[in-house]
Short mmCIF file of C-alpha atoms and ligand atoms in Angstrom, two decimals:
data_model
loop_
_atom_site.label_atom_id
_atom_site.label_comp_id
_atom_site.label_asym_id
_atom_site.label_seq_id
_atom_site.Cartn_x
_atom_site.Cartn_y
_atom_site.Cartn_z
CA UNK J 410 7.44 19.23 27.37
CA UNK J 411 7.85 19.43 31.12
CA UNK J 412 10.56 17.18 32.48
CA UNK J 413 8.70 14.83 34.75
CA UNK J 414 9.35 11.28 33.73
CA UNK J 415 7.96 7.98 34.90
CA UNK J 416 6.98 7.54 38.55
CA UNK J 417 5.89 3.93 38.63
CA UNK J 418 5.34 0.96 36.36
CA UNK J 419 2.92 -1.72 37.52
CA UNK J 420 1.89 -4.89 35.75
CA UNK J 421 -1.56 -6.28 36.41
CA UNK J 422 -2.28 -9.82 35.26
CA UNK J 423 -5.93 -10.16 34.39
CA UNK J 424 -8.08 -13.11 33.45
CA UNK J 425 -9.98 -12.92 30.19
CA UNK J 426 -12.59 -15.55 29.38
CA UNK J 427 -13.44 -16.05 25.72
CA UNK J 428 -17.12 -16.19 24.79
CA UNK J 429 -16.29 -19.14 22.57
CA UNK J 430 -13.14 -21.30 22.37
CA UNK J 431 -10.63 -20.21 19.72
CA UNK J 432 -8.85 -23.00 17.84
CA UNK J 433 -5.73 -22.76 15.73
CA UNK J 434 -3.32 -25.39 14.39
CA UNK J 435 -1.43 -25.12 17.68
CA UNK J 436 -4.25 -25.48 20.17
CA UNK J 437 -7.52 -24.26 21.62
CA UNK J 438 -7.81 -21.37 24.08
CA UNK J 439 -10.76 -20.72 26.37
CA UNK J 440 -9.24 -18.37 28.92
CA UNK J 441 -6.20 -16.11 28.83
CA UNK J 442 -4.23 -14.60 31.71
CA UNK J 443 -2.72 -11.43 30.47
CA UNK J 444 -0.28 -8.78 31.68
CA UNK J 445 -1.33 -5.15 31.28
CA UNK J 446 1.44 -2.62 31.87
CA UNK J 447 0.37 0.54 33.70
CA UNK J 448 2.80 3.46 33.47
CA UNK J 449 2.25 6.36 35.90
CA UNK J 450 4.05 9.65 35.34
CA UNK J 451 5.13 12.25 37.86
CA UNK J 452 2.65 14.72 36.39
CA UNK J 453 -0.20 12.35 37.26
CA UNK J 454 -0.99 10.60 33.99
CA UNK J 455 -1.64 6.89 33.76
CA UNK J 456 -1.22 4.88 30.55
CA UNK J 457 -2.06 1.26 29.81
CA UNK J 458 -0.43 -1.23 27.44
CA UNK J 459 -1.83 -4.71 26.91
CA UNK J 460 0.58 -7.58 26.38
CA UNK J 461 -1.53 -10.02 24.34
CA UNK J 462 0.08 -13.17 25.67
CA UNK J 463 -1.20 -16.69 25.19
CA UNK J 464 -1.09 -19.50 27.76
CA UNK J 465 1.99 -21.11 26.24
CA UNK J 466 4.71 -20.54 23.62
CA UNK J 467 2.94 -22.64 20.94
CA UNK J 468 2.43 -19.66 18.60
CA UNK J 469 6.00 -18.51 19.04
CA UNK J 470 8.71 -18.04 21.67
CA UNK J 471 8.27 -15.55 24.51
CA UNK J 472 4.55 -14.92 24.00
CA UNK J 473 3.48 -16.79 27.13
CA UNK J 474 2.64 -14.92 30.32
CA UNK J 475 5.45 -16.43 32.46
CA UNK J 476 8.11 -15.46 29.88
CA UNK J 477 6.77 -11.92 29.56
CA UNK J 478 6.61 -11.44 33.34
CA UNK J 479 10.18 -12.72 33.70
CA UNK J 480 11.50 -10.34 31.04
CA UNK J 481 9.66 -7.41 32.59
CA UNK J 482 10.67 -8.22 36.17
CA UNK J 483 14.29 -9.21 35.64
CA UNK J 484 15.41 -6.96 32.83
CA UNK J 485 13.04 -4.44 31.24
CA UNK J 486 11.62 -2.61 34.25
CA UNK J 487 14.97 -2.48 36.13
CA UNK J 488 16.58 -1.19 32.94
CA UNK J 489 14.03 1.59 32.52
CA UNK J 490 14.50 2.54 36.19
CA UNK J 491 18.28 2.53 35.96
CA UNK J 492 18.24 4.54 32.77
CA UNK J 493 16.00 7.21 34.21
CA UNK J 494 18.17 7.40 37.34
CA UNK J 495 21.36 7.79 35.34
CA UNK J 496 20.22 9.80 32.32
CA UNK J 497 17.23 11.79 33.51
CA UNK J 498 13.47 11.61 32.95
CA UNK J 499 12.17 9.33 30.20
CA UNK J 500 9.77 11.55 28.28
CA UNK J 501 9.47 10.02 24.86
CA UNK J 502 9.38 6.73 22.99
CA UNK J 503 12.94 7.00 21.67
CA UNK J 504 14.31 7.34 25.21
CA UNK J 505 12.15 4.47 26.45
CA UNK J 506 13.27 2.17 23.63
CA UNK J 507 16.89 3.14 24.17
CA UNK J 508 16.60 2.22 27.85
CA UNK J 509 15.95 -1.44 27.05
CA UNK J 510 17.46 -1.57 23.57
CA UNK J 511 20.31 -3.83 24.74
CA UNK J 512 17.82 -6.63 25.57
CA UNK J 513 17.45 -9.15 22.75
CA UNK J 514 14.00 -10.46 21.94
CA UNK J 515 11.21 -9.98 24.51
CA UNK J 516 9.20 -8.21 21.80
CA UNK J 517 5.81 -8.71 23.46
CA UNK J 518 7.03 -7.50 26.85
CA UNK J 519 8.66 -4.41 25.33
CA UNK J 520 5.50 -3.54 23.43
CA UNK J 521 3.48 -3.51 26.65
CA UNK J 522 5.64 -0.79 28.16
CA UNK J 523 5.83 1.15 24.91
CA UNK J 524 2.05 1.02 24.40
CA UNK J 525 1.48 2.34 27.93
CA UNK J 526 3.79 5.28 27.24
CA UNK J 527 2.04 5.98 23.90
CA UNK J 528 -1.21 6.17 25.87
CA UNK J 529 0.40 8.68 28.26
CA UNK J 530 1.78 10.76 25.38
CA UNK J 531 -1.57 10.83 23.60
CA UNK J 532 -3.28 12.00 26.79
CA UNK J 533 -0.64 14.67 27.33
CA UNK J 534 -1.05 15.88 23.74
CA UNK J 535 -4.85 15.63 23.97
CA UNK J 536 -4.82 13.70 20.70
CA UNK J 537 -6.09 10.42 19.34
CA UNK J 538 -3.36 7.82 18.77
CA UNK J 539 -4.00 7.75 15.03
CA UNK J 540 -3.06 11.43 14.94
CA UNK J 541 0.01 11.01 17.13
CA UNK J 542 1.16 8.25 14.79
CA UNK J 543 0.83 10.47 11.72
CA UNK J 544 -2.29 8.78 10.38
CA UNK J 545 -5.66 10.07 9.25
CA UNK J 546 -9.15 9.76 10.63
CA UNK J 547 -9.98 6.91 8.32
CA UNK J 548 -12.98 4.64 7.94
CA UNK J 549 -11.83 1.25 6.76
CA UNK J 550 -13.04 -2.33 6.36
CA UNK J 551 -12.06 -4.83 9.03
CA UNK J 552 -12.37 -8.59 9.18
CA UNK J 553 -12.77 -11.45 11.59
CA UNK J 554 -10.51 -14.37 12.35
CA UNK J 555 -12.34 -17.67 12.64
CA UNK J 556 -10.86 -20.30 14.93
CA UNK J 557 -13.35 -23.16 14.69
CA UNK J 558 -12.57 -26.74 15.58
CA UNK J 559 -14.99 -28.38 13.14
CA UNK J 560 -16.27 -27.69 9.66
CA UNK J 561 -19.72 -26.87 11.04
CA UNK J 562 -18.33 -24.45 13.63
CA UNK J 563 -16.36 -22.61 10.97
CA UNK J 564 -19.38 -22.30 8.70
CA UNK J 565 -21.57 -21.10 11.56
CA UNK J 566 -19.03 -18.45 12.62
CA UNK J 567 -18.57 -17.36 8.99
CA UNK J 568 -22.34 -17.08 8.45
CA UNK J 569 -22.62 -14.97 11.57
CA UNK J 570 -19.75 -12.68 10.55
CA UNK J 571 -20.96 -12.18 6.97
CA UNK J 572 -24.46 -11.60 8.32
CA UNK J 573 -23.05 -8.73 10.39
CA UNK J 574 -21.52 -7.25 7.24
CA UNK J 575 -17.87 -8.26 7.55
CA UNK J 576 -16.27 -8.35 4.11
CA UNK J 577 -13.12 -10.23 5.07
CA UNK J 578 -12.84 -13.67 6.65
CA UNK J 579 -9.68 -15.32 7.86
CA UNK J 580 -9.92 -18.99 8.68
CA UNK J 581 -7.47 -21.14 10.61
CA UNK J 582 -6.25 -24.23 8.76
CA UNK J 583 -3.97 -27.21 9.40
CA UNK J 584 -3.13 -30.44 7.54
CA UNK J 585 -6.39 -32.31 7.01
CA UNK J 586 -8.50 -29.23 7.72
CA UNK J 587 -7.63 -26.93 4.87
CA UNK J 588 -8.64 -27.19 1.21
CA UNK J 589 -12.19 -28.43 1.85
CA UNK J 590 -12.86 -25.73 4.44
CA UNK J 591 -11.52 -22.97 2.22
CA UNK J 592 -13.45 -24.29 -0.79
CA UNK J 593 -16.69 -24.48 1.18
CA UNK J 594 -16.28 -20.88 2.34
CA UNK J 595 -15.43 -19.70 -1.16
CA UNK J 596 -18.52 -21.40 -2.61
CA UNK J 597 -20.75 -19.98 0.08
CA UNK J 598 -19.29 -16.45 -0.09
CA UNK J 599 -18.00 -15.86 -3.63
CA UNK J 600 -17.30 -12.15 -3.06
CA UNK J 601 -15.81 -12.06 0.42
CA UNK J 602 -12.09 -11.39 0.91
CA UNK J 603 -10.97 -14.79 2.10
CA UNK J 604 -7.64 -15.69 3.66
CA UNK J 605 -6.24 -18.69 5.53
CA UNK J 606 -3.76 -18.89 8.43
CA UNK J 607 -1.82 -22.11 9.10
CA UNK J 608 0.28 -20.89 12.05
CA UNK J 609 3.30 -22.93 10.92
CA UNK J 610 1.44 -26.24 10.64
CA UNK J 611 3.02 -27.44 7.38
CA UNK J 612 6.43 -28.91 6.61
CA UNK J 613 8.67 -28.86 3.54
CA UNK J 614 6.78 -31.98 2.44
CA UNK J 615 3.17 -31.35 3.44
CA UNK J 616 2.83 -27.78 2.13
CA UNK J 617 2.32 -28.99 -1.47
CA UNK J 618 -1.31 -29.67 -0.64
CA UNK J 619 -1.76 -25.91 -0.46
CA UNK J 620 -1.33 -25.70 -4.25
CA UNK J 621 -5.01 -26.64 -4.41
CA UNK J 622 -5.85 -23.33 -2.74
CA UNK J 623 -4.60 -21.48 -5.81
CA UNK J 624 -7.97 -21.87 -7.58
CA UNK J 625 -9.94 -20.25 -4.78
CA UNK J 626 -8.98 -16.59 -5.29
CA UNK J 627 -7.67 -16.28 -1.75
CA UNK J 628 -6.24 -12.95 -0.66
CA UNK J 629 -3.33 -14.68 1.07
CA UNK J 630 -1.97 -17.79 2.78
CA UNK J 631 -0.54 -16.86 6.19
CA UNK J 632 2.58 -18.48 7.70
CA UNK J 633 2.22 -22.05 6.39
CA UNK J 634 5.80 -23.08 7.30
CA UNK J 635 8.14 -22.85 10.28
CA UNK J 636 7.75 -19.86 12.53
CA UNK J 637 11.39 -18.79 12.21
CA UNK J 638 11.95 -19.51 8.52
CA UNK J 639 11.60 -16.66 6.01
CA UNK J 640 13.71 -18.41 3.34
CA UNK J 641 11.45 -21.47 2.95
CA UNK J 642 8.41 -19.24 2.61
CA UNK J 643 10.08 -17.31 -0.21
CA UNK J 644 10.87 -20.60 -1.93
CA UNK J 645 7.34 -22.00 -1.88
CA UNK J 646 6.06 -18.60 -2.90
CA UNK J 647 7.65 -19.20 -6.31
CA UNK J 648 5.30 -22.14 -6.77
CA UNK J 649 2.06 -20.51 -5.65
CA UNK J 650 -0.03 -17.83 -7.31
CA UNK J 651 -1.64 -16.85 -4.01
CA UNK J 652 0.44 -14.34 -2.00
CA UNK J 653 2.24 -15.60 1.10
CA UNK J 654 1.71 -13.54 4.24
CA UNK J 655 4.32 -13.62 7.00
CA UNK J 656 3.20 -13.36 10.61
CA UNK J 657 5.37 -15.33 13.09
CA UNK J 658 8.65 -14.72 11.20
CA UNK J 659 8.63 -10.93 11.36
CA UNK J 660 9.98 -9.31 14.56
CA UNK J 661 11.56 -6.14 13.24
CA UNK J 662 12.14 -3.86 10.29
CA UNK J 663 15.25 -5.93 9.55
CA UNK J 664 13.13 -9.07 9.15
CA UNK J 665 10.80 -7.22 6.77
CA UNK J 666 13.84 -6.05 4.80
CA UNK J 667 15.18 -9.60 4.63
CA UNK J 668 11.84 -10.85 3.30
CA UNK J 669 11.77 -8.04 0.73
CA UNK J 670 15.23 -9.02 -0.50
CA UNK J 671 14.20 -12.65 -0.95
CA UNK J 672 10.90 -11.95 -2.73
CA UNK J 673 12.54 -9.27 -4.87
CA UNK J 674 14.96 -11.92 -6.17
CA UNK J 675 11.90 -13.75 -7.50
CA UNK J 676 10.44 -10.50 -8.80
CA UNK J 677 7.43 -11.24 -6.59
CA UNK J 678 7.00 -8.38 -4.12
CA UNK J 679 3.31 -8.27 -5.09
CA UNK J 680 3.04 -11.79 -3.68
CA UNK J 681 4.50 -10.92 -0.30
CA UNK J 682 2.17 -9.58 2.38
CA UNK J 683 3.15 -8.77 5.95
CA UNK J 684 0.84 -9.09 8.92
CA UNK J 685 2.03 -6.30 11.21
CA UNK J 686 1.27 -7.11 14.83
CA UNK J 687 2.71 -4.28 16.92
CA UNK J 688 3.46 -6.59 19.91
CA UNK J 689 5.28 -9.05 17.65
CA UNK J 690 7.64 -6.30 16.45
CA UNK J 691 8.30 -4.82 19.93
CA UNK J 692 5.91 -1.92 19.60
CA UNK J 693 4.18 0.75 17.54
CA UNK J 694 7.35 2.68 16.67
CA UNK J 695 8.86 -0.35 14.92
CA UNK J 696 5.45 -1.11 13.38
CA UNK J 697 5.38 2.39 11.83
CA UNK J 698 8.84 1.83 10.33
CA UNK J 699 7.72 -1.51 8.86
CA UNK J 700 4.50 -0.05 7.45
CA UNK J 701 6.44 2.75 5.70
CA UNK J 702 9.12 0.43 4.36
CA UNK J 703 6.57 -2.04 3.00
CA UNK J 704 4.51 0.71 1.42
CA UNK J 705 7.57 2.07 -0.41
CA UNK J 706 8.45 -1.37 -1.70
CA UNK J 707 4.94 -2.36 -2.81
CA UNK J 708 4.52 -5.00 -0.09
CA UNK J 709 0.97 -4.97 1.22
CA UNK J 710 0.36 -4.92 4.99
CA UNK J 711 -2.46 -5.32 7.46
CA UNK J 712 -2.80 -5.19 11.23
CA UNK J 713 -3.30 -8.56 12.84
CA UNK J 714 -4.73 -9.23 16.28
CA UNK J 715 -3.83 -11.57 19.14
CA UNK J 716 -7.28 -12.08 20.68
CA UNK J 717 -6.72 -8.69 22.24
CA UNK J 718 -9.11 -7.11 24.70
CA UNK J 719 -11.03 -4.08 23.47
CA UNK J 720 -8.14 -1.95 24.77
CA UNK J 721 -5.48 -3.66 22.64
CA UNK J 722 -7.82 -3.83 19.66
CA UNK J 723 -8.61 -0.12 19.98
CA UNK J 724 -4.89 0.67 19.79
CA UNK J 725 -4.53 -1.54 16.71
CA UNK J 726 -7.54 0.09 15.07
CA UNK J 727 -5.97 3.51 15.66
CA UNK J 728 -2.87 2.16 13.99
CA UNK J 729 -5.03 1.48 10.94
CA UNK J 730 -5.19 5.25 10.59
CA UNK J 731 -1.80 5.04 8.91
CA UNK J 732 -2.35 5.46 5.18
CA UNK J 733 0.45 2.98 4.50
CA UNK J 734 -1.75 0.10 5.67
CA UNK J 735 -3.46 -1.58 2.73
CA UNK J 736 -5.65 -4.50 3.76
CA UNK J 737 -8.45 -4.99 6.32
CA UNK J 738 -7.20 -5.66 9.85
CA UNK J 739 -8.58 -7.98 12.51
CA UNK J 740 -11.66 -6.81 14.34
CA UNK J 741 -12.25 -9.53 16.80
CA UNK J 742 -15.63 -10.56 17.89
CA UNK J 743 -18.65 -10.83 15.69
CA UNK J 744 -21.24 -9.22 17.88
CA UNK J 745 -19.20 -6.71 19.82
CA UNK J 746 -17.04 -8.37 22.44
CA UNK J 747 -14.67 -11.31 22.37
CA UNK J 748 -14.68 -11.80 26.11
CA UNK J 749 -17.30 -12.46 28.75
CA UNK J 750 -15.97 -9.37 30.53
CA UNK J 751 -13.66 -6.80 28.95
CA UNK J 752 -11.43 -4.08 30.39
CA UNK J 753 -12.86 -1.22 28.32
CA UNK J 754 -16.01 0.71 29.15
CA UNK J 755 -17.57 0.14 25.74
CA UNK J 756 -17.24 -2.49 22.98
CA UNK J 757 -15.76 -1.54 19.61
CA UNK J 758 -18.56 -1.58 17.12
CA UNK J 759 -18.46 -1.80 13.35
CA UNK J 760 -20.99 -0.79 10.75
CA UNK J 761 -21.26 -3.15 7.79
CA UNK J 762 -17.80 -4.49 8.47
CA UNK J 763 -16.17 -1.08 8.56
CA UNK J 764 -14.64 0.72 11.52
CA UNK J 765 -14.70 4.47 11.83
CA UNK J 766 -11.94 6.17 13.76
CA UNK J 767 -13.23 8.81 16.12
CA UNK J 768 -11.79 11.97 17.58
CA UNK J 769 -11.47 10.60 21.13
CA UNK J 770 -8.21 11.05 22.99
CA UNK J 771 -5.66 8.24 22.88
CA UNK J 772 -7.25 4.88 21.99
CA UNK J 773 -10.71 6.45 21.81
CA UNK J 774 -12.13 4.12 24.46
CA UNK J 775 -11.70 4.21 28.23
CA UNK J 776 -10.45 1.56 30.60
CA UNK J 777 -13.15 0.68 33.10
CA UNK J 778 -10.83 1.03 36.09
CA UNK J 779 -12.96 -0.60 38.80
CA UNK J 780 -13.60 -3.57 36.54
CA UNK J 781 -9.97 -3.71 35.38
CA UNK J 782 -8.82 -3.82 39.00
CA UNK J 783 -11.36 -6.50 39.83
CA UNK J 784 -10.30 -8.70 36.92
CA UNK J 785 -6.77 -9.36 38.18
CA UNK J 786 -3.97 -8.65 40.59
CA UNK J 787 -0.83 -6.54 40.41
CA UNK J 788 2.00 -9.00 39.70
CA UNK J 789 4.92 -6.57 39.46
CA UNK J 790 5.57 -3.02 40.51
CA UNK J 791 8.65 -0.90 40.01
CA UNK J 792 8.73 2.51 41.67
CA UNK J 793 11.30 4.76 40.06
CA UNK J 794 13.42 6.90 42.34
CA UNK J 795 14.31 10.46 41.41
O1 OSB F 737 -1.91 -16.06 13.96
O2 OSB F 737 -3.05 -14.30 13.76
C1 OSB F 737 -2.71 -15.27 14.42
C2 OSB F 737 -4.75 -15.34 17.66
C3 OSB F 737 -3.82 -15.86 18.52
C4 OSB F 737 -2.58 -16.22 18.04
C5 OSB F 737 -2.26 -16.03 16.71
C6 OSB F 737 -3.19 -15.50 15.84
C7 OSB F 737 -4.47 -15.16 16.32
C8 OSB F 737 -5.55 -14.63 15.51
C9 OSB F 737 -6.53 -13.72 16.21
O3 OSB F 737 -5.72 -14.98 14.37
C10 OSB F 737 -7.05 -12.60 15.39
C11 OSB F 737 -7.70 -11.53 16.21
O4 OSB F 737 -7.24 -11.19 17.32
O5 OSB F 737 -8.69 -10.96 15.74
MG1 MG F 738 -1.25 -15.49 12.01
#
């Protein structure tokens, strides 16, 4: 590969407006301001990485836009620049990760830069991301995540999704809005893959209510307890037949290994599922390592979303090309598009709830550059000297 390296890294913060409010146990979102990292190389390529931030750190630490911008501005971008100055052009993912490897945390911010470089590398190779990541051109089922505030809203969204052919529904729950909702969905859709996500809304005391979910043939119960507590999840897992899925608690391969050790002690690896969100584990390289590890150990995985734009979702869908991924991932947006206006030229469509990977270069969709530039301003820009 020609030694050219990175010329410039810009971060554009764009405003995304949801078509419908999305409610979880930690709040309701209607708009999102989101950093997109744009990496430009000296040989004239331009790659984009979405950082799927939320408005605040209610889901977990460092996922809000101000925190991500601070990490990028103060530490990550200067570190990449310094590293390239001192050690020569950054040409691959290993070198990029090494340049900011000393920084603890900041997983979302790191993933934005990494994703942008993956886009560059895919363009340079003339390959789809699924191929670059060692996957296959798969066709696979995907599901929708339902964030309704009321019983009626949830049922309406579920009816719409099942009507479009989706075979997997994930519904947000919280204390007082849980067993009845799940039971109603199960009765209405006896054959659909059904899962619930509590986003850490239960305590050591209140979780016992979730025992009642055990009769509903749910695929999984996602992150019922504290966001940073793997141990407590492994303990309640001994008392539930339904598998526990970890989302918030997993930031790295090491976290996945820790979870495996705990569930293994209970001889229950078939009741541990991991929601791999590439931004939550600092990027696609770490996500590949987690997918392989889990596959070897018999821990099922799937690719979760973060209300991503069509660009971020397209990257995640490419990641589903990895044969190690077992369960349907999130395909936002019954109907085509989550947002009133999106950054990609075309929406990501499904047929009967399945998504078919194409042969298109990189993510397989294009950024609509004029629209992208109209939707937000450049917030940071680091020009790298030679
Ligand atoms: O816990 O999976 C989650 C959205 C924002 C924050 C956290 C979560 C979610 C989702 C969205 O469930 C799923 C999607 O993007 O399709
Ligand atoms: Mg979740």
